Amino acid sequence: LLCDRIDVAGGVERFCSALAGHLAGQGWQVAIGSAAAPGARPAYALDARVRVLAAPVPPAAATGWRRRLDIARRQWRFGQAMAALVRAE
């Protein structure tokens, strides 16, 4: 499963955590790919069998129109980081 930031409390993160737990309970090997820093604590409890794979992506830092460009770059880097995690697994 892929989730932007597993260490942030939100609907997608809650659903991803619940789905991962359900699948692990059904005997699947489950991993969640996240842009959270390695070792970051998930916002929602995870089944002990669920692995979290972290690929940290720096946050957008600019302001104004440059911030929009920085956010687009971050999304591109996130996609690259998640693709690398999937390939590595």
The first five atom37 places (N, CA, C, CB, O) and aatype in JSON, in Angstrom:
{
  "aatype": [10, 10, 4, 3, 1, 9, 3, 19, 0, 7, 7, 19, 6, 1, 13, 4, 15, 0, 10, 0, 7, 8, 10, 0, 7, 5, 7, 17, 5, 19, 0, 9, 7, 15, 0, 0, 0, 14, 7, 0, 1, 14, 0, 18, 0, 10, 3, 0, 1, 19, 1, 19, 10, 0, 0, 14, 19, 14, 14, 0, 0, 0, 16, 7, 17, 1, 1, 1, 10, 3, 9, 0, 1, 1, 5, 17, 1, 13, 7, 5, 0, 12, 0, 0, 10, 19, 1, 0, 6],
  "atom_mask": [
    [1, 1, 1, 1, 1],
    [1, 1, 1, 1, 1],
    [1, 1, 1, 1, 1],
    [1, 1, 1, 1, 1],
    [1, 1, 1, 1, 1],
    [1, 1, 1, 1, 1],
    [1, 1, 1, 1, 1],
    [1, 1, 1, 1, 1],
    [1, 1, 1, 1, 1],
    [1, 1, 1, 0, 1],
    [1, 1, 1, 0, 1],
    [1, 1, 1, 1, 1],
    [1, 1, 1, 1, 1],
    [1, 1, 1, 1, 1],
    [1, 1, 1, 1, 1],
    [1, 1, 1, 1, 1],
    [1, 1, 1, 1, 1],
    [1, 1, 1, 1, 1],
    [1, 1, 1, 1, 1],
    [1, 1, 1, 1, 1],
    [1, 1, 1, 0, 1],
    [1, 1, 1, 1, 1],
    [1, 1, 1, 1, 1],
    [1, 1, 1, 1, 1],
    [1, 1, 1, 0, 1],
    [1, 1, 1, 1, 1],
    [1, 1, 1, 0, 1],
    [1, 1, 1, 1, 1],
    [1, 1, 1, 1, 1],
    [1, 1, 1, 1, 1],
    [1, 1, 1, 1, 1],
    [1, 1, 1, 1, 1],
    [1, 1, 1, 0, 1],
    [1, 1, 1, 1, 1],
    [1, 1, 1, 1, 1],
    [1, 1, 1, 1, 1],
    [1, 1, 1, 1, 1],
    [1, 1, 1, 1, 1],
    [1, 1, 1, 0, 1],
    [1, 1, 1, 1, 1],
    [1, 1, 1, 1, 1],
    [1, 1, 1, 1, 1],
    [1, 1, 1, 1, 1],
    [1, 1, 1, 1, 1],
    [1, 1, 1, 1, 1],
    [1, 1, 1, 1, 1],
    [1, 1, 1, 1, 1],
    [1, 1, 1, 1, 1],
    [1, 1, 1, 1, 1],
    [1, 1, 1, 1, 1],
    [1, 1, 1, 1, 1],
    [1, 1, 1, 1, 1],
    [1, 1, 1, 1, 1],
    [1, 1, 1, 1, 1],
    [1, 1, 1, 1, 1],
    [1, 1, 1, 1, 1],
    [1, 1, 1, 1, 1],
    [1, 1, 1, 1, 1],
    [1, 1, 1, 1, 1],
    [1, 1, 1, 1, 1],
    [1, 1, 1, 1, 1],
    [1, 1, 1, 1, 1],
    [1, 1, 1, 1, 1],
    [1, 1, 1, 0, 1],
    [1, 1, 1, 1, 1],
    [1, 1, 1, 1, 1],
    [1, 1, 1, 1, 1],
    [1, 1, 1, 1, 1],
    [1, 1, 1, 1, 1],
    [1, 1, 1, 1, 1],
    [1, 1, 1, 1, 1],
    [1, 1, 1, 1, 1],
    [1, 1, 1, 1, 1],
    [1, 1, 1, 1, 1],
    [1, 1, 1, 1, 1],
    [1, 1, 1, 1, 1],
    [1, 1, 1, 1, 1],
    [1, 1, 1, 1, 1],
    [1, 1, 1, 0, 1],
    [1, 1, 1, 1, 1],
    [1, 1, 1, 1, 1],
    [1, 1, 1, 1, 1],
    [1, 1, 1, 1, 1],
    [1, 1, 1, 1, 1],
    [1, 1, 1, 1, 1],
    [1, 1, 1, 1, 1],
    [1, 1, 1, 1, 1],
    [1, 1, 1, 1, 1],
    [1, 1, 1, 1, 1]
  ],
  "atom_positions": [
    [[0.85, -1.17, 0.0], [0.0, 0.0, 0.0], [0.89, 1.23, 0.0], [-0.96, 0.0, 1.22], [2.0, 1.2, 0.54]],
    [[0.42, 2.32, -0.6], [1.17, 3.58, -0.6], [0.34, 4.65, 0.08], [1.55, 4.0, -2.04], [-0.86, 4.79, -0.18]],
    [[0.98, 5.41, 0.94], [0.31, 6.47, 1.68], [1.29, 7.63, 1.81], [-0.18, 5.97, 3.1], [2.43, 7.43, 2.24]],
    [[0.86, 8.82, 1.45], [1.77, 9.97, 1.45], [2.51, 10.11, 2.78], [0.99, 11.24, 1.16], [3.74, 10.07, 2.8]],
    [[1.81, 10.26, 3.87], [2.43, 10.44, 5.19], [1.7, 9.61, 6.22], [2.44, 11.93, 5.61], [0.65, 10.02, 6.71]],
    [[2.23, 8.45, 6.55], [1.58, 7.56, 7.52], [1.64, 8.12, 8.94], [2.24, 6.17, 7.47], [0.93, 7.65, 9.82]],
    [[2.49, 9.13, 9.15], [2.62, 9.73, 10.48], [1.69, 10.91, 10.7], [4.06, 10.17, 10.71], [1.79, 11.6, 11.72]],
    [[0.78, 11.16, 9.77], [-0.18, 12.26, 9.87], [-1.57, 11.67, 10.05], [-0.12, 13.19, 8.6], [-1.92, 10.7, 9.37]],
    [[-2.37, 12.23, 10.94], [-3.73, 11.73, 11.19], [-4.68, 12.31, 10.16], [-4.2, 12.09, 12.62], [-4.9, 13.52, 10.11]],
    [[-5.25, 11.45, 9.34], [-6.21, 11.86, 8.33], [-6.99, 10.65, 7.85], [0.0, 0.0, 0.0], [-6.71, 9.52, 8.25]],
    [[-7.97, 10.89, 7.01], [-8.83, 9.82, 6.54], [-8.1, 8.77, 5.72], [0.0, 0.0, 0.0], [-8.32, 7.57, 5.91]],
    [[-7.25, 9.2, 4.8], [-6.51, 8.25, 3.96], [-5.58, 7.41, 4.82], [-5.71, 8.99, 2.86], [-5.47, 6.2, 4.65]],
    [[-4.91, 8.06, 5.75], [-3.97, 7.36, 6.63], [-4.7, 6.35, 7.52], [-3.19, 8.36, 7.49], [-4.21, 5.24, 7.74]],
    [[-5.86, 6.73, 8.03], [-6.66, 5.82, 8.86], [-7.12, 4.62, 8.03], [-7.87, 6.56, 9.46], [-7.04, 3.48, 8.49]],
    [[-7.62, 4.88, 6.82], [-8.08, 3.8, 5.96], [-6.92, 2.87, 5.59], [-8.73, 4.36, 4.69], [-7.08, 1.65, 5.63]],
    [[-5.78, 3.43, 5.23], [-4.61, 2.64, 4.85], [-4.16, 1.76, 6.02], [-3.46, 3.56, 4.4], [-3.83, 0.59, 5.83]],
    [[-4.15, 2.31, 7.22], [-3.76, 1.56, 8.41], [-4.75, 0.43, 8.69], [-3.67, 2.49, 9.64], [-4.34, -0.69, 9.0]],
    [[-6.04, 0.72, 8.57], [-7.06, -0.29, 8.82], [-7.01, -1.39, 7.76], [-8.47, 0.35, 8.85], [-7.11, -2.57, 8.09]],
    [[-6.86, -1.01, 6.5], [-6.78, -1.98, 5.42], [-5.54, -2.86, 5.58], [-6.75, -1.27, 4.05], [-5.61, -4.08, 5.38]],
    [[-4.42, -2.26, 5.93], [-3.19, -3.02, 6.13], [-3.38, -4.04, 7.25], [-2.01, -2.08, 6.46], [-2.95, -5.19, 7.12]],
    [[-4.0, -3.63, 8.34], [-4.26, -4.55, 9.45], [-5.18, -5.68, 9.06], [0.0, 0.0, 0.0], [-4.96, -6.84, 9.43]],
    [[-6.21, -5.36, 8.3], [-7.15, -6.39, 7.85], [-6.45, -7.4, 6.95], [-8.33, -5.75, 7.11], [-6.61, -8.61, 7.12]],
    [[-5.68, -6.91, 5.99], [-4.97, -7.81, 5.08], [-3.95, -8.67, 5.82], [-4.27, -7.0, 3.98], [-3.81, -9.86, 5.52]],
    [[-3.25, -8.08, 6.77], [-2.28, -8.85, 7.56], [-3.0, -9.94, 8.36], [-1.48, -7.92, 8.51], [-2.49, -11.05, 8.51]],
    [[-4.18, -9.61, 8.86], [-4.97, -10.58, 9.59], [-5.47, -11.73, 8.72], [0.0, 0.0, 0.0], [-5.77, -12.81, 9.22]],
    [[-5.55, -11.49, 7.43], [-5.97, -12.52, 6.48], [-4.79, -13.35, 5.97], [-6.68, -11.88, 5.3], [-4.96, -14.24, 5.15]],
    [[-3.59, -13.04, 6.48], [-2.4, -13.82, 6.12], [-1.53, -13.21, 5.03], [0.0, 0.0, 0.0], [-0.55, -13.82, 4.62]],
    [[-1.88, -12.03, 4.56], [-1.07, -11.36, 3.54], [0.18, -10.75, 4.17], [-1.89, -10.27, 2.81], [0.16, -10.36, 5.33]],
    [[1.24, -10.67, 3.4], [2.41, -9.9, 3.8], [2.13, -8.47, 3.35], [3.77, -10.47, 3.18], [1.94, -8.22, 2.16]],
    [[2.12, -7.54, 4.29], [1.71, -6.17, 3.99], [2.8, -5.19, 4.35], [0.41, -5.82, 4.73], [3.45, -5.29, 5.39]],
    [[3.0, -4.22, 3.45], [3.91, -3.11, 3.71], [3.22, -1.83, 3.27], [5.29, -3.31, 2.97], [2.46, -1.83, 2.3]],
    [[3.49, -0.75, 3.98], [2.96, 0.57, 3.62], [4.15, 1.44, 3.25], [2.12, 1.21, 4.8], [5.06, 1.65, 4.06]],
    [[4.15, 1.95, 2.03], [5.17, 2.9, 1.6], [4.72, 4.3, 1.95], [0.0, 0.0, 0.0], [3.58, 4.67, 1.68]],
    [[5.6, 5.08, 2.57], [5.24, 6.42, 3.06], [6.4, 7.39, 2.88], [4.83, 6.35, 4.53], [7.56, 6.99, 2.9]],
    [[6.06, 8.66, 2.71], [7.08, 9.7, 2.62], [7.49, 10.19, 4.01], [6.58, 10.88, 1.79], [8.24, 11.16, 4.12]],
    [[7.03, 9.53, 5.03], [7.42, 9.9, 6.4], [8.89, 9.57, 6.62], [6.53, 9.16, 7.44], [9.45, 8.7, 5.96]],
    [[9.49, 10.26, 7.54], [10.89, 9.99, 7.87], [11.03, 8.59, 8.45], [11.44, 11.05, 8.86], [10.14, 8.13, 9.16]],
    [[12.14, 7.91, 8.16], [12.34, 6.58, 8.76], [12.23, 6.66, 10.28], [13.73, 6.0, 8.35], [12.79, 7.57, 10.91]],
    [[11.51, 5.73, 10.86], [11.34, 5.72, 12.31], [10.2, 6.59, 12.81], [0.0, 0.0, 0.0], [9.93, 6.62, 14.01]],
    [[9.51, 7.31, 11.9], [8.39, 8.14, 12.33], [7.27, 7.25, 12.84], [7.88, 9.04, 11.16], [7.04, 6.17, 12.31]],
    [[6.6, 7.69, 13.85], [5.53, 6.91, 14.48], [4.23, 7.07, 13.67], [5.32, 7.34, 15.97], [3.78, 8.2, 13.46]],
    [[3.63, 5.97, 13.23], [2.36, 6.07, 12.5], [1.28, 6.74, 13.36], [1.89, 4.67, 12.05], [1.24, 6.54, 14.57]],
    [[0.42, 7.52, 12.73], [-0.63, 8.21, 13.46], [-1.68, 7.25, 14.01], [-1.3, 9.24, 12.56], [-2.31, 7.53, 15.03]],
    [[-1.87, 6.12, 13.34], [-2.85, 5.13, 13.77], [-2.13, 3.82, 14.07], [-3.95, 4.92, 12.7], [-1.1, 3.52, 13.46]],
    [[-2.68, 3.06, 14.99], [-2.07, 1.79, 15.38], [-2.01, 0.85, 14.18], [-2.85, 1.13, 16.53], [-2.97, 0.74, 13.41]],
    [[-0.88, 0.18, 14.04], [-0.7, -0.79, 12.96], [-0.51, -2.17, 13.55], [0.49, -0.41, 12.07], [0.09, -2.33, 14.61]],
    [[-1.01, -3.16, 12.85], [-0.77, -4.55, 13.21], [0.75, -4.76, 13.2], [-1.51, -5.54, 12.21], [1.44, -4.21, 12.34]],
    [[1.25, -5.53, 14.13], [2.7, -5.76, 14.24], [3.28, -6.41, 12.99], [3.0, -6.63, 15.45], [4.49, -6.31, 12.75]],
    [[2.45, -7.07, 12.2], [2.94, -7.73, 10.98], [3.07, -6.79, 9.8], [2.01, -8.86, 10.61], [3.6, -7.17, 8.76]],
    [[2.59, -5.56, 9.93], [2.64, -4.57, 8.84], [3.98, -3.83, 8.91], [1.44, -3.57, 8.93], [4.33, -3.26, 9.94]],
    [[4.7, -3.86, 7.81], [5.97, -3.12, 7.74], [5.72, -1.73, 7.15], [7.02, -3.89, 6.88], [4.88, -1.57, 6.26]],
    [[6.44, -0.74, 7.64], [6.37, 0.61, 7.09], [7.69, 0.88, 6.38], [6.09, 1.69, 8.22], [8.76, 0.81, 6.99]],
    [[7.6, 1.2, 5.11], [8.77, 1.52, 4.3], [8.79, 3.03, 4.11], [8.76, 0.77, 2.93], [7.87, 3.6, 3.53]],
    [[9.82, 3.68, 4.59], [9.89, 5.14, 4.55], [10.82, 5.62, 3.45], [10.35, 5.69, 5.89], [11.92, 5.09, 3.26]],
    [[10.37, 6.63, 2.73], [11.17, 7.29, 1.71], [10.97, 8.79, 1.92], [10.75, 6.85, 0.23], [10.12, 9.4, 1.28]],
    [[11.76, 9.39, 2.82], [11.54, 10.79, 3.17], [11.67, 11.72, 1.97], [12.51, 11.21, 4.25], [12.6, 11.6, 1.16]],
    [[10.75, 12.66, 1.88], [10.74, 13.67, 0.84], [10.67, 15.01, 1.56], [9.53, 13.48, -0.19], [9.77, 15.22, 2.37]],
    [[11.61, 15.94, 1.28], [11.58, 17.22, 1.98], [10.31, 18.01, 1.68], [12.79, 18.05, 1.62], [9.81, 17.97, 0.56]],
    [[9.76, 18.74, 2.67], [8.55, 19.53, 2.45], [8.83, 20.75, 1.57], [7.96, 19.99, 3.79], [9.97, 21.2, 1.46]],
    [[7.78, 21.27, 0.95], [7.9, 22.49, 0.15], [8.29, 23.64, 1.09], [6.57, 22.8, -0.61], [7.72, 23.78, 2.17]],
    [[9.26, 24.44, 0.67], [9.77, 25.48, 1.57], [9.56, 26.89, 1.03], [11.22, 25.26, 1.82], [9.61, 27.85, 1.8]],
    [[9.33, 27.04, -0.26], [9.22, 28.37, -0.86], [7.88, 29.02, -0.51], [9.37, 28.28, -2.39], [7.04, 28.41, 0.15]],
    [[7.68, 30.27, -0.96], [6.42, 30.97, -0.74], [5.89, 31.46, -2.09], [6.61, 32.17, 0.24], [6.63, 31.5, -3.08]],
    [[4.61, 31.82, -2.12], [3.99, 32.36, -3.33], [3.97, 31.36, -4.48], [0.0, 0.0, 0.0], [3.77, 30.17, -4.27]],
    [[4.18, 31.88, -5.7], [4.13, 31.01, -6.88], [5.23, 29.98, -6.86], [4.22, 31.84, -8.16], [5.09, 28.89, -7.43]],
    [[6.35, 30.3, -6.21], [7.44, 29.33, -6.11], [7.06, 28.15, -5.24], [8.71, 30.0, -5.56], [7.54, 27.03, -5.43]],
    [[6.19, 28.4, -4.26], [5.72, 27.31, -3.41], [4.95, 26.29, -4.25], [4.84, 27.85, -2.25], [5.1, 25.09, -4.05]],
    [[4.12, 26.77, -5.17], [3.36, 25.86, -6.04], [4.3, 24.99, -6.86], [2.43, 26.64, -6.97], [4.09, 23.79, -7.02]],
    [[5.34, 25.61, -7.38], [6.34, 24.86, -8.15], [7.07, 23.88, -7.24], [7.34, 25.82, -8.82], [7.34, 22.75, -7.64]],
    [[7.39, 24.31, -6.02], [8.07, 23.45, -5.05], [7.19, 22.26, -4.67], [8.45, 24.25, -3.79], [7.69, 21.14, -4.5]],
    [[5.88, 22.49, -4.54], [4.95, 21.41, -4.22], [4.91, 20.41, -5.37], [3.52, 21.96, -3.93], [4.9, 19.2, -5.14]],
    [[4.88, 20.9, -6.6], [4.89, 20.01, -7.77], [6.17, 19.18, -7.8], [4.76, 20.82, -9.09], [6.13, 17.98, -8.09]],
    [[7.29, 19.81, -7.49], [8.56, 19.06, -7.42], [8.51, 18.0, -6.33], [9.74, 20.02, -7.17], [8.99, 16.89, -6.52]],
    [[7.92, 18.35, -5.19], [7.81, 17.4, -4.09], [6.96, 16.2, -4.5], [7.21, 18.07, -2.84], [7.29, 15.06, -4.2]],
    [[5.86, 16.47, -5.19], [5.01, 15.37, -5.65], [5.76, 14.47, -6.63], [3.73, 15.92, -6.31], [5.62, 13.25, -6.58]],
    [[6.57, 15.06, -7.5], [7.38, 14.28, -8.43], [8.39, 13.43, -7.65], [8.12, 15.21, -9.42], [8.55, 12.24, -7.94]],
    [[9.06, 14.04, -6.66], [10.03, 13.3, -5.84], [9.34, 12.18, -5.05], [10.76, 14.25, -4.87], [9.9, 11.1, -4.89]],
    [[8.13, 12.46, -4.56], [7.39, 11.43, -3.84], [7.1, 10.24, -4.75], [6.07, 12.0, -3.27], [7.28, 9.09, -4.35]],
    [[6.65, 10.52, -5.97], [6.39, 9.45, -6.92], [7.64, 8.64, -7.22], [0.0, 0.0, 0.0], [7.58, 7.41, -7.3]],
    [[8.76, 9.32, -7.39], [10.03, 8.61, -7.64], [10.43, 7.76, -6.44], [11.14, 9.61, -7.97], [10.87, 6.62, -6.6]],
    [[10.27, 8.32, -5.24], [10.65, 7.6, -4.02], [9.77, 6.37, -3.82], [10.55, 8.52, -2.8], [10.26, 5.3, -3.45]],
    [[8.46, 6.51, -4.07], [7.56, 5.36, -3.92], [7.86, 4.3, -4.97], [6.08, 5.81, -4.02], [7.82, 3.1, -4.67]],
    [[8.15, 4.71, -6.2], [8.5, 3.74, -7.25], [9.78, 2.98, -6.88], [8.69, 4.45, -8.63], [9.88, 1.78, -7.12]],
    [[10.74, 3.68, -6.28], [11.98, 3.02, -5.85], [11.69, 2.0, -4.74], [13.01, 4.06, -5.36], [12.27, 0.92, -4.74]],
    [[10.79, 2.35, -3.8], [10.42, 1.41, -2.74], [9.78, 0.15, -3.32], [9.47, 2.07, -1.73], [10.09, -0.97, -2.91]],
    [[8.87, 0.35, -4.27], [8.17, -0.79, -4.88], [9.18, -1.68, -5.63], [7.06, -0.29, -5.85], [9.13, -2.9, -5.51]],
    [[10.08, -1.06, -6.38], [11.09, -1.84, -7.1], [11.98, -2.61, -6.14], [11.94, -0.93, -7.98], [12.32, -3.76, -6.4]],
    [[12.36, -1.98, -5.03], [13.24, -2.63, -4.05], [12.56, -3.82, -3.38], [13.69, -1.62, -3.0], [13.22, -4.79, -3.03]],
    [[11.24, -3.74, -3.21], [10.5, -4.83, -2.56], [10.21, -5.95, -3.55], [9.2, -4.31, -1.96], [9.6, -6.95, -3.19]]
  ]
}
